[in-house]
């Protein structure tokens, strides 16, 4: 299994600002993902973070709003840009290895935008 | 694209009651199925999974789930719940050998009264 940590665990931000969330995995993993869990709702995949190349975004999510970096096989960042109150959510990092079907999740970053 | 439905959004039970949470998915091909649990203040954890073989799978803490292919269902059960089972439960589906996307149901919030 993979142990995933995220920083910060929570933050309160002003609209118009940006926040970068960090995700660290305790072992090398081939695939990393970023999810959003809006209040009272389920998890929605934002994008797959690809090591050494641009992230693959799901419908409804764009790179300008959610830029993602993945410099190596254990680390990724998600930036929430030009935030509005609608971005208030929990953002979760997830990881899985190719050939394995079980996906592991980080503790999440709880974001409140005022 | 696949979708997942969880019929019960909120369930309240007394201790020792039996639990069954419904999960149905829509996808024409072969899938891997998961139940995740999120205890209050904790991160998402894998409860059990089904890939192939015996359609009745057993997970941690006395939970089990049955895959019924003809009904596209993967219901979660526990014969006797405990107060510590209070949590949110998510069903998730991933098409086998077809992309990376793990799709979640809307979640069921279970409260067990002592």
PDB file of N, CA and C in Angstrom, chain B residues 24-71:
ATOM      1  N   UNK B  24     -25.366   0.596  -7.491  1.00  0.00           N
ATOM      2  CA  UNK B  24     -25.560   0.123  -8.858  1.00  0.00           C
ATOM      3  C   UNK B  24     -24.676   0.936  -9.789  1.00  0.00           C
ATOM      4  N   UNK B  25     -24.197   0.293 -10.824  1.00  0.00           N
ATOM      5  CA  UNK B  25     -23.347   1.003 -11.765  1.00  0.00           C
ATOM      6  C   UNK B  25     -23.859   0.783 -13.176  1.00  0.00           C
ATOM      7  N   UNK B  26     -23.439   1.660 -14.061  1.00  0.00           N
ATOM      8  CA  UNK B  26     -23.749   1.470 -15.468  1.00  0.00           C
ATOM      9  C   UNK B  26     -22.453   1.505 -16.244  1.00  0.00           C
ATOM     10  N   UNK B  27     -22.184   0.386 -16.902  1.00  0.00           N
ATOM     11  CA  UNK B  27     -21.024   0.266 -17.784  1.00  0.00           C
ATOM     12  C   UNK B  27     -21.155  -1.043 -18.518  1.00  0.00           C
ATOM     13  N   UNK B  28     -20.894  -1.043 -19.783  1.00  0.00           N
ATOM     14  CA  UNK B  28     -21.133  -2.235 -20.582  1.00  0.00           C
ATOM     15  C   UNK B  28     -20.077  -3.307 -20.480  1.00  0.00           C
ATOM     16  N   UNK B  29     -18.912  -2.964 -19.993  1.00  0.00           N
ATOM     17  CA  UNK B  29     -17.819  -3.925 -19.969  1.00  0.00           C
ATOM     18  C   UNK B  29     -17.531  -4.448 -18.570  1.00  0.00           C
ATOM     19  N   UNK B  30     -16.388  -5.071 -18.450  1.00  0.00           N
ATOM     20  CA  UNK B  30     -15.969  -5.645 -17.174  1.00  0.00           C
ATOM     21  C   UNK B  30     -15.431  -4.554 -16.266  1.00  0.00           C
ATOM     22  N   UNK B  31     -15.773  -4.658 -14.999  1.00  0.00           N
ATOM     23  CA  UNK B  31     -15.372  -3.618 -14.054  1.00  0.00           C
ATOM     24  C   UNK B  31     -14.721  -4.207 -12.813  1.00  0.00           C
ATOM     25  N   UNK B  32     -13.945  -3.386 -12.149  1.00  0.00           N
ATOM     26  CA  UNK B  32     -13.495  -3.645 -10.793  1.00  0.00           C
ATOM     27  C   UNK B  32     -14.328  -2.770  -9.869  1.00  0.00           C
ATOM     28  N   UNK B  33     -14.675  -3.315  -8.718  1.00  0.00           N
ATOM     29  CA  UNK B  33     -15.606  -2.634  -7.815  1.00  0.00           C
ATOM     30  C   UNK B  33     -14.990  -2.455  -6.442  1.00  0.00           C
ATOM     31  N   UNK B  34     -15.302  -1.339  -5.831  1.00  0.00           N
ATOM     32  CA  UNK B  34     -14.700  -0.989  -4.546  1.00  0.00           C
ATOM     33  C   UNK B  34     -15.743  -0.366  -3.622  1.00  0.00           C
ATOM     34  N   UNK B  35     -15.537  -0.571  -2.326  1.00  0.00           N
ATOM     35  CA  UNK B  35     -16.196   0.231  -1.318  1.00  0.00           C
ATOM     36  C   UNK B  35     -15.107   0.904  -0.489  1.00  0.00           C
ATOM     37  N   UNK B  36     -15.240   2.228  -0.359  1.00  0.00           N
ATOM     38  CA  UNK B  36     -14.344   3.005   0.478  1.00  0.00           C
ATOM     39  C   UNK B  36     -15.149   3.543   1.657  1.00  0.00           C
ATOM     40  N   UNK B  37     -14.468   3.783   2.763  1.00  0.00           N
ATOM     41  CA  UNK B  37     -15.110   4.345   3.948  1.00  0.00           C
ATOM     42  C   UNK B  37     -14.318   5.565   4.413  1.00  0.00           C
ATOM     43  N   UNK B  38     -15.050   6.558   4.873  1.00  0.00           N
ATOM     44  CA  UNK B  38     -14.419   7.777   5.394  1.00  0.00           C
ATOM     45  C   UNK B  38     -14.997   8.033   6.779  1.00  0.00           C
ATOM     46  N   UNK B  39     -14.229   7.697   7.807  1.00  0.00           N
ATOM     47  CA  UNK B  39     -14.651   7.949   9.184  1.00  0.00           C
ATOM     48  C   UNK B  39     -14.520   9.435   9.478  1.00  0.00           C
ATOM     49  N   UNK B  40     -15.294   9.940  10.426  1.00  0.00           N
ATOM     50  CA  UNK B  40     -15.266  11.379  10.727  1.00  0.00           C
ATOM     51  C   UNK B  40     -13.849  11.877  10.993  1.00  0.00           C
ATOM     52  N   UNK B  41     -13.448  12.883  10.250  1.00  0.00           N
ATOM     53  CA  UNK B  41     -12.129  13.475  10.444  1.00  0.00           C
ATOM     54  C   UNK B  41     -10.976  12.672   9.891  1.00  0.00           C
ATOM     55  N   UNK B  42     -11.263  11.572   9.233  1.00  0.00           N
ATOM     56  CA  UNK B  42     -10.197  10.736   8.683  1.00  0.00           C
ATOM     57  C   UNK B  42     -10.270  10.692   7.164  1.00  0.00           C
ATOM     58  N   UNK B  43      -9.234  10.134   6.570  1.00  0.00           N
ATOM     59  CA  UNK B  43      -9.242  10.093   5.122  1.00  0.00           C
ATOM     60  C   UNK B  43      -9.869   8.819   4.594  1.00  0.00           C
ATOM     61  N   UNK B  44     -10.063   8.800   3.324  1.00  0.00           N
ATOM     62  CA  UNK B  44     -10.722   7.703   2.643  1.00  0.00           C
ATOM     63  C   UNK B  44      -9.889   6.426   2.748  1.00  0.00           C
ATOM     64  N   UNK B  45     -10.555   5.332   3.140  1.00  0.00           N
ATOM     65  CA  UNK B  45      -9.849   4.061   3.279  1.00  0.00           C
ATOM     66  C   UNK B  45     -10.588   2.991   2.489  1.00  0.00           C
ATOM     67  N   UNK B  46      -9.834   2.060   1.955  1.00  0.00           N
ATOM     68  CA  UNK B  46     -10.436   0.958   1.220  1.00  0.00           C
ATOM     69  C   UNK B  46     -11.060  -0.040   2.189  1.00  0.00           C
ATOM     70  N   UNK B  47     -12.323  -0.354   1.966  1.00  0.00           N
ATOM     71  CA  UNK B  47     -13.050  -1.284   2.821  1.00  0.00           C
ATOM     72  C   UNK B  47     -12.996  -2.693   2.240  1.00  0.00           C
ATOM     73  N   UNK B  48     -13.267  -2.789   0.958  1.00  0.00           N
ATOM     74  CA  UNK B  48     -13.164  -4.064   0.256  1.00  0.00           C
ATOM     75  C   UNK B  48     -13.201  -3.819  -1.247  1.00  0.00           C
ATOM     76  N   UNK B  49     -12.856  -4.873  -1.990  1.00  0.00           N
ATOM     77  CA  UNK B  49     -12.788  -4.736  -3.440  1.00  0.00           C
ATOM     78  C   UNK B  49     -13.146  -6.064  -4.097  1.00  0.00           C
ATOM     79  N   UNK B  50     -13.636  -5.962  -5.323  1.00  0.00           N
ATOM     80  CA  UNK B  50     -13.922  -7.150  -6.117  1.00  0.00           C
ATOM     81  C   UNK B  50     -13.293  -6.971  -7.496  1.00  0.00           C
ATOM     82  N   UNK B  51     -12.501  -7.980  -7.878  1.00  0.00           N
ATOM     83  CA  UNK B  51     -11.913  -7.965  -9.208  1.00  0.00           C
ATOM     84  C   UNK B  51     -12.463  -9.131 -10.031  1.00  0.00           C
ATOM     85  N   UNK B  52     -12.472 -10.316  -9.440  1.00  0.00           N
ATOM     86  CA  UNK B  52     -12.950 -11.505 -10.137  1.00  0.00           C
ATOM     87  C   UNK B  52     -13.126 -12.619  -9.109  1.00  0.00           C
ATOM     88  N   UNK B  53     -13.684 -13.757  -9.556  1.00  0.00           N
ATOM     89  CA  UNK B  53     -13.812 -14.909  -8.669  1.00  0.00           C
ATOM     90  C   UNK B  53     -15.107 -14.876  -7.885  1.00  0.00           C
ATOM     91  N   UNK B  54     -15.046 -15.349  -6.663  1.00  0.00           N
ATOM     92  CA  UNK B  54     -16.223 -15.423  -5.801  1.00  0.00           C
ATOM     93  C   UNK B  54     -16.876 -14.052  -5.690  1.00  0.00           C
ATOM     94  N   UNK B  55     -18.145 -13.950  -6.105  1.00  0.00           N
ATOM     95  CA  UNK B  55     -18.781 -12.628  -6.100  1.00  0.00           C
ATOM     96  C   UNK B  55     -19.097 -12.089  -4.706  1.00  0.00           C
ATOM     97  N   UNK B  56     -18.955 -12.932  -3.695  1.00  0.00           N
ATOM     98  CA  UNK B  56     -19.154 -12.465  -2.326  1.00  0.00           C
ATOM     99  C   UNK B  56     -17.775 -12.202  -1.721  1.00  0.00           C
ATOM    100  N   UNK B  57     -17.490 -10.937  -1.482  1.00  0.00           N
ATOM    101  CA  UNK B  57     -16.164 -10.587  -0.964  1.00  0.00           C
ATOM    102  C   UNK B  57     -16.287 -10.074   0.465  1.00  0.00           C
ATOM    103  N   UNK B  58     -15.278 -10.412   1.233  1.00  0.00           N
ATOM    104  CA  UNK B  58     -15.254  -9.968   2.629  1.00  0.00           C
ATOM    105  C   UNK B  58     -14.151  -8.933   2.805  1.00  0.00           C
ATOM    106  N   UNK B  59     -14.508  -7.896   3.582  1.00  0.00           N
ATOM    107  CA  UNK B  59     -13.535  -6.856   3.823  1.00  0.00           C
ATOM    108  C   UNK B  59     -13.199  -6.751   5.301  1.00  0.00           C
ATOM    109  N   UNK B  60     -12.683  -5.590   5.657  1.00  0.00           N
ATOM    110  CA  UNK B  60     -12.308  -5.379   7.049  1.00  0.00           C
ATOM    111  C   UNK B  60     -13.538  -5.098   7.901  1.00  0.00           C
ATOM    112  N   UNK B  61     -13.385  -5.298   9.186  1.00  0.00           N
ATOM    113  CA  UNK B  61     -14.386  -4.927  10.195  1.00  0.00           C
ATOM    114  C   UNK B  61     -15.733  -5.605   9.984  1.00  0.00           C
ATOM    115  N   UNK B  62     -15.734  -6.797   9.418  1.00  0.00           N
ATOM    116  CA  UNK B  62     -16.962  -7.571   9.293  1.00  0.00           C
ATOM    117  C   UNK B  62     -17.848  -7.199   8.124  1.00  0.00           C
ATOM    118  N   UNK B  63     -17.380  -6.320   7.262  1.00  0.00           N
ATOM    119  CA  UNK B  63     -18.167  -5.939   6.097  1.00  0.00           C
ATOM    120  C   UNK B  63     -18.004  -6.963   4.973  1.00  0.00           C
ATOM    121  N   UNK B  64     -19.029  -7.088   4.165  1.00  0.00           N
ATOM    122  CA  UNK B  64     -18.955  -7.902   2.977  1.00  0.00           C
ATOM    123  C   UNK B  64     -19.781  -7.244   1.881  1.00  0.00           C
ATOM    124  N   UNK B  65     -19.519  -7.629   0.650  1.00  0.00           N
ATOM    125  CA  UNK B  65     -20.280  -7.091  -0.469  1.00  0.00           C
ATOM    126  C   UNK B  65     -20.469  -8.194  -1.493  1.00  0.00           C
ATOM    127  N   UNK B  66     -21.591  -8.138  -2.182  1.00  0.00           N
ATOM    128  CA  UNK B  66     -21.903  -9.150  -3.186  1.00  0.00           C
ATOM    129  C   UNK B  66     -22.062  -8.506  -4.541  1.00  0.00           C
ATOM    130  N   UNK B  67     -21.315  -9.018  -5.500  1.00  0.00           N
ATOM    131  CA  UNK B  67     -21.409  -8.548  -6.878  1.00  0.00           C
ATOM    132  C   UNK B  67     -22.450  -9.397  -7.595  1.00  0.00           C
ATOM    133  N   UNK B  68     -23.496  -8.756  -8.099  1.00  0.00           N
ATOM    134  CA  UNK B  68     -24.506  -9.448  -8.898  1.00  0.00           C
ATOM    135  C   UNK B  68     -24.438  -8.848 -10.290  1.00  0.00           C
ATOM    136  N   UNK B  69     -23.807  -9.577 -11.176  1.00  0.00           N
ATOM    137  CA  UNK B  69     -23.531  -9.048 -12.510  1.00  0.00           C
ATOM    138  C   UNK B  69     -24.810  -8.702 -13.271  1.00  0.00           C
ATOM    139  N   UNK B  70     -25.814  -9.555 -13.143  1.00  0.00           N
ATOM    140  CA  UNK B  70     -27.050  -9.346 -13.897  1.00  0.00           C
ATOM    141  C   UNK B  70     -27.787  -8.095 -13.450  1.00  0.00           C
ATOM    142  N   UNK B  71     -27.529  -7.674 -12.234  1.00  0.00           N
ATOM    143  CA  UNK B  71     -28.183  -6.482 -11.701  1.00  0.00           C
ATOM    144  C   UNK B  71     -27.247  -5.277 -11.672  1.00  0.00           C
TER     145      UNK B  71
END
